[in-house]
Short mmCIF file of C-alpha atoms and ligand atoms in Angstrom, two decimals:
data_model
loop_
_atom_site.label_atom_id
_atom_site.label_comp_id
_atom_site.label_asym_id
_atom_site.label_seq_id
_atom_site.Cartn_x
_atom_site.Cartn_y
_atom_site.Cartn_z
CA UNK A 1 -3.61 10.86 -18.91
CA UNK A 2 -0.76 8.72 -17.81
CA UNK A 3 1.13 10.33 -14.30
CA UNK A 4 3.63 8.63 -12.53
CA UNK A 5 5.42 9.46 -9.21
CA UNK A 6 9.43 9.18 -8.84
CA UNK A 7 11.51 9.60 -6.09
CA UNK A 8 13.78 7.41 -3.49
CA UNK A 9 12.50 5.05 -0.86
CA UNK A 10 10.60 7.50 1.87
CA UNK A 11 10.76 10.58 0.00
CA UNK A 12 6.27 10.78 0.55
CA UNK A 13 5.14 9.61 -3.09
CA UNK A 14 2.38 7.31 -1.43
CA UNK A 15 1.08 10.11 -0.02
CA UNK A 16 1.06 12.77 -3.18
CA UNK A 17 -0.28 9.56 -4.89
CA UNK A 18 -3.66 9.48 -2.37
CA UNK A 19 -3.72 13.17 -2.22
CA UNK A 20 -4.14 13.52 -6.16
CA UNK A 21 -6.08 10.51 -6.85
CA UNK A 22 -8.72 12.20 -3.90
CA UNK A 23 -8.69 15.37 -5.86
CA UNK A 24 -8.85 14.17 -8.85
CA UNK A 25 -11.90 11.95 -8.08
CA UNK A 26 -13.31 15.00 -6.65
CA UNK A 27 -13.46 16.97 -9.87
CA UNK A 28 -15.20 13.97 -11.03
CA UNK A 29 -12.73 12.68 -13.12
CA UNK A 30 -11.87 8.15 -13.56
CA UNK A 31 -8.88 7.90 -11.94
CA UNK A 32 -7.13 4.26 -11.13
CA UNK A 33 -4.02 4.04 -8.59
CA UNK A 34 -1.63 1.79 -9.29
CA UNK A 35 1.88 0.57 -7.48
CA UNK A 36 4.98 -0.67 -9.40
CA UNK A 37 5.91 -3.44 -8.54
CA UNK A 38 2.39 -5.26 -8.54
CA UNK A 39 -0.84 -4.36 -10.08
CA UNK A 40 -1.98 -7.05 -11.42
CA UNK A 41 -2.06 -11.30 -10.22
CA UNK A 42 0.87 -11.82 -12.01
CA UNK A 43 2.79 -8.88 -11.05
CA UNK A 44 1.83 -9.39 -7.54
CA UNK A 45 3.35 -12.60 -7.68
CA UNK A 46 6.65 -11.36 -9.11
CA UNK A 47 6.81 -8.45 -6.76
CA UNK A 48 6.99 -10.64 -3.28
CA UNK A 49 9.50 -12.37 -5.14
CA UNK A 50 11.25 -8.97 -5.17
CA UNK A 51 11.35 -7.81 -2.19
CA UNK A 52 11.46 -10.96 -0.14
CA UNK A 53 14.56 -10.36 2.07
CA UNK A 54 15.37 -13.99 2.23
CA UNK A 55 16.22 -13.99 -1.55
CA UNK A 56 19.46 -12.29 -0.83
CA UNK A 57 20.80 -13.75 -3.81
CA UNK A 58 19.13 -12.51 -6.61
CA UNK A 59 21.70 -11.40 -9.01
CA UNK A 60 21.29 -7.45 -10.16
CA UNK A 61 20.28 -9.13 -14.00
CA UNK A 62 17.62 -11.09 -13.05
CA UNK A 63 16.38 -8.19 -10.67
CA UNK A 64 16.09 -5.97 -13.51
CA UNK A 65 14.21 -8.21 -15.67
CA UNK A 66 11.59 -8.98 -12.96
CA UNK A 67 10.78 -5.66 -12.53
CA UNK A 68 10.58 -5.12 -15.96
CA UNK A 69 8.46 -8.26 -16.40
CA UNK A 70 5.95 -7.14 -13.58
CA UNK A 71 5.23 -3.77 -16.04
CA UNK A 72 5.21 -5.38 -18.87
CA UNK A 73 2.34 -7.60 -17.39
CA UNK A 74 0.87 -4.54 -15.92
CA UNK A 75 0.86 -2.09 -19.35
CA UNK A 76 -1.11 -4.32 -21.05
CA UNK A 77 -3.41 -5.78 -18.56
CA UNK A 78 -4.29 -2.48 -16.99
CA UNK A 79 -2.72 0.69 -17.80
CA UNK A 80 -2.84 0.77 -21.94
CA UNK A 81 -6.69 -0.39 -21.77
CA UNK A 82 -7.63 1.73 -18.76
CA UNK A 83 -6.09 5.10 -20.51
CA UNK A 84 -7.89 4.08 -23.70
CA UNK A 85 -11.19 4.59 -21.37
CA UNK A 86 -10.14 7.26 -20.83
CA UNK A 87 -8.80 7.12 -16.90
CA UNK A 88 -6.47 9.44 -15.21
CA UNK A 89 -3.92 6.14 -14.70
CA UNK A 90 -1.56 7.49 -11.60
CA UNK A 91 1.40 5.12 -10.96
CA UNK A 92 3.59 4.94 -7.64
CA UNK A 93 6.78 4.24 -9.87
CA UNK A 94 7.05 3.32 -13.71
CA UNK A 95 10.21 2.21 -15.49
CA UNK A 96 12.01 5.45 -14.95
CA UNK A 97 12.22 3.54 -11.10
CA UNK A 98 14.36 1.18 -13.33
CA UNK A 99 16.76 3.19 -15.17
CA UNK A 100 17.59 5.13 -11.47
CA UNK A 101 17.92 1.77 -9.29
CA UNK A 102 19.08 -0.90 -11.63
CA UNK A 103 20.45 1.30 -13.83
CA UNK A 104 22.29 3.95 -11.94
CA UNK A 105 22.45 2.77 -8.64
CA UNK A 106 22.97 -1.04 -9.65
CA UNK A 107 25.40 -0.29 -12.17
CA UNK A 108 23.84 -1.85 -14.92
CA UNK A 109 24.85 -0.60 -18.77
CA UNK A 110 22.07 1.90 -19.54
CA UNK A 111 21.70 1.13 -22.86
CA UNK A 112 20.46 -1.97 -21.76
CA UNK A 113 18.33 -0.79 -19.22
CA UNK A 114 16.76 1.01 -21.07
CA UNK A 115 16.39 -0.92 -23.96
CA UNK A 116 14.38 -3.24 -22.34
CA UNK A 117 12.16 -0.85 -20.82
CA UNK A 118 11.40 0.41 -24.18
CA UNK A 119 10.29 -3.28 -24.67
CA UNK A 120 8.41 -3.35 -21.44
CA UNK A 121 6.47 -0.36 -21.47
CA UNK A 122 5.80 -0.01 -25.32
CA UNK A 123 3.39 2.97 -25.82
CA UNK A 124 2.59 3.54 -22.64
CA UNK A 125 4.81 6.48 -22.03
CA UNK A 126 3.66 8.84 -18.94
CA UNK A 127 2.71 12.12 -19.94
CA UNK A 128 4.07 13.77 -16.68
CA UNK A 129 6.37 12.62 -14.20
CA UNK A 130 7.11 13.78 -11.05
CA UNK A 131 10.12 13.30 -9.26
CA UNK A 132 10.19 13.73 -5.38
CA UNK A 133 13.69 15.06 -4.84
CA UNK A 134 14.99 14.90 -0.69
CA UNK A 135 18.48 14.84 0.29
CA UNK A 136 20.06 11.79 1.64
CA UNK A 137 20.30 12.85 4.92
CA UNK A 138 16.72 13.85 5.33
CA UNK A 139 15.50 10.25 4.10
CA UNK A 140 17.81 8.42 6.20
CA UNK A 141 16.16 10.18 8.96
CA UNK A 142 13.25 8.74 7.69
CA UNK A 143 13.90 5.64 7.53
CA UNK A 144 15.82 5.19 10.60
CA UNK A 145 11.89 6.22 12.17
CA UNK A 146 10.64 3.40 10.70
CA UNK A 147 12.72 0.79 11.82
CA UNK A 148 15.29 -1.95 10.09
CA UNK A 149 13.04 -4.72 10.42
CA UNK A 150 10.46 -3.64 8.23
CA UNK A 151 12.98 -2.82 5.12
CA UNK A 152 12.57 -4.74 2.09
CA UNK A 153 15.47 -6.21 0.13
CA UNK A 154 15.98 -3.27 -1.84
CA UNK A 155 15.09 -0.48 1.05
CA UNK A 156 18.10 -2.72 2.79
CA UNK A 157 20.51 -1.75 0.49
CA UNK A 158 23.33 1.24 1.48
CA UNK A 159 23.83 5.16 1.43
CA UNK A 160 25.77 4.98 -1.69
CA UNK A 161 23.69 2.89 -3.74
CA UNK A 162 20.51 5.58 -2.63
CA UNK A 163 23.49 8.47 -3.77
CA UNK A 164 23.71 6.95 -6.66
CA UNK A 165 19.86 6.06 -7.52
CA UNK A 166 19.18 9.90 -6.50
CA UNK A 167 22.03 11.13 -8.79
CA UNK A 168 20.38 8.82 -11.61
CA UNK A 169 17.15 11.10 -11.23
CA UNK A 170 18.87 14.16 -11.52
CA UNK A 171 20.64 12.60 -14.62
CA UNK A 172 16.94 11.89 -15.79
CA UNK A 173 15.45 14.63 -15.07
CA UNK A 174 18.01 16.70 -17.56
CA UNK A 175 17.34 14.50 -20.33
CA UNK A 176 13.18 14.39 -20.19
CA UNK A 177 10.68 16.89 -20.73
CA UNK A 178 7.98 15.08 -18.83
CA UNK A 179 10.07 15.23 -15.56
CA UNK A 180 9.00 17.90 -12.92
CA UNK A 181 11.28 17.62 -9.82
CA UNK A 182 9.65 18.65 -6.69
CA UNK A 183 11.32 20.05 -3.35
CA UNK A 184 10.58 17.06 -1.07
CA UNK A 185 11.33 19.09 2.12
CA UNK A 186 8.25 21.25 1.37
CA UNK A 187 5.03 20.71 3.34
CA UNK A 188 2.40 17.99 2.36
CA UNK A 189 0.19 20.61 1.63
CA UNK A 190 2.66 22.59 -0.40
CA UNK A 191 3.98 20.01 -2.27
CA UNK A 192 0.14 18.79 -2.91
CA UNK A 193 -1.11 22.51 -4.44
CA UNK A 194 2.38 22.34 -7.10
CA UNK A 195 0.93 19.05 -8.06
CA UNK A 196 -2.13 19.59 -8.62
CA UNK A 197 -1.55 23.12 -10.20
CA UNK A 198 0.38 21.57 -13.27
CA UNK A 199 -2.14 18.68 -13.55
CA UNK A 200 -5.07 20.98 -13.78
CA UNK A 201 -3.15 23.02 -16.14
CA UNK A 202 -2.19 20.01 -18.04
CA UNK A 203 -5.33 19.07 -18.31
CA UNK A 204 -6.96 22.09 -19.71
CA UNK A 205 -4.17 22.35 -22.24
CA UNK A 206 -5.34 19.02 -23.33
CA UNK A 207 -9.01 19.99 -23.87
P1 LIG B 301 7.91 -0.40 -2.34
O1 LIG B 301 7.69 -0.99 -1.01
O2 LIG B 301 6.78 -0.33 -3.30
O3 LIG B 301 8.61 1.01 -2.16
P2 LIG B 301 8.06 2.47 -2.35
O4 LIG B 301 6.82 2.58 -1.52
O5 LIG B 301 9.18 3.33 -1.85
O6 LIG B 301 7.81 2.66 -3.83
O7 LIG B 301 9.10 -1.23 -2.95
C1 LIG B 301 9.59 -0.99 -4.15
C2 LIG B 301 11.10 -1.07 -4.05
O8 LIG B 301 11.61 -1.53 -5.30
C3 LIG B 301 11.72 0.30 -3.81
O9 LIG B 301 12.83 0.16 -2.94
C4 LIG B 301 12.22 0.71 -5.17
C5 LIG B 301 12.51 -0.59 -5.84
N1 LIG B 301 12.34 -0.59 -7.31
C6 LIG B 301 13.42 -0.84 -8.14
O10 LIG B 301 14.55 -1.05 -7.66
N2 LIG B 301 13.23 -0.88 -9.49
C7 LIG B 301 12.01 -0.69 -10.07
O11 LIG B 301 11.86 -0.72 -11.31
C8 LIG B 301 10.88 -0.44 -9.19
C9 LIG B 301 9.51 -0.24 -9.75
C10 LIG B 301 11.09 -0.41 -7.82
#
């Protein structure tokens, strides 16, 4: 089974991507974790290139096609074999991360977008996706806690441009069944029970 975690910068999808991956290892299931962008050497390599804040002038086209490069790399190294194993494969962000940053919040024609994520991702197509929804105001609280200097280049970018990635997800989250959106101002704990309620449910459905 293929999950993958959505939400903006600071919204607490590292830590509902631990929390599962523990319980999930706990029922004795193969589970592998995996962060977009990176995962493999190659994507790795492509990610500092990302979010190095010294390359300031990456233009919005060539971001988009890194990112989408890193996955690619990624799908067919890791997460189309590792599924066929049969692994729970949990991602910290998957191309829907495209379609709301570079897409909606960049301003880049969606078509296109997600044209070539069709051609980056192929068949591997998450089976649930859940979207960690906060208001602005909450995660610039956030992230004024944690301190300018250790933004990346994207985390650097404005309020508008995060209005406009979170109004992408909402856009998404009309459009796809897979999508479950998630009240980020709930508890850890709260937040961690809806999870893993609909994944055990999913699961069982499945067997
Ligand atoms: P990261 O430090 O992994 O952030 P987070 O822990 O919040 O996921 O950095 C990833 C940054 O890249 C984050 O700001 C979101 C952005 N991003 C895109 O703009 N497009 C993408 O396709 C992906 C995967 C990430």
């Amino acid at each position: 089974m293929f999950i993958t975690f959505e939400g903006l910068d600071f919204c607490g999808k590292s830590t509902q991507v631990k929390l599962l991956k523990e319980k999930l290892v706990q029922l004795e299931k193969k589970v592998i974790l995996i962060r977009e962008p990176g995962g493999t050497q190659i994507s790795e390599k492509v990610r500092d290139i990302l979010l190095d804040k010294k390359n300031c002038e990456m233009h919005i086209e060539a971001e988009l096609l890194l990112f989408s490069a890193s996955r690619a790399q990624l799908v067919r190294e890791k997460i189309i074999p590792l599924l066929k194993e049969g692994y729970f494969v949990i991602s910290d962000r998957f191309h829907d991360s495209s379609i709301a940053y570079q897409g909606y919040g960049r301003g880049i024609n969606l078509n296109s977008v997600k044209t070539i994520q069709e051609f980056a991702i192929g068949s591997a197509i998450p089976n649930i996706t859940f979207f960690l929804d906060l208001p602005l105001d909450e995660i610039a609280k956030r992230r004024q806690k944690y301190g300018a200097d250790n933004l990346d280049r994207i985390e650097l970018s404005e309020n508008d441009f995060y209005n406009r990635v979170r109004d992408g997800y909402i856009e998404i989250s009309k459009n796809e069944k897979r999508f479950i959106t998630i009240d980020g101002t709930k508890s850890i704990e709260e937040i961690h029970n809806q999870i893993i309620n609909i994944v055990i449910q999913m699961v069982q459905n499945n067997e």
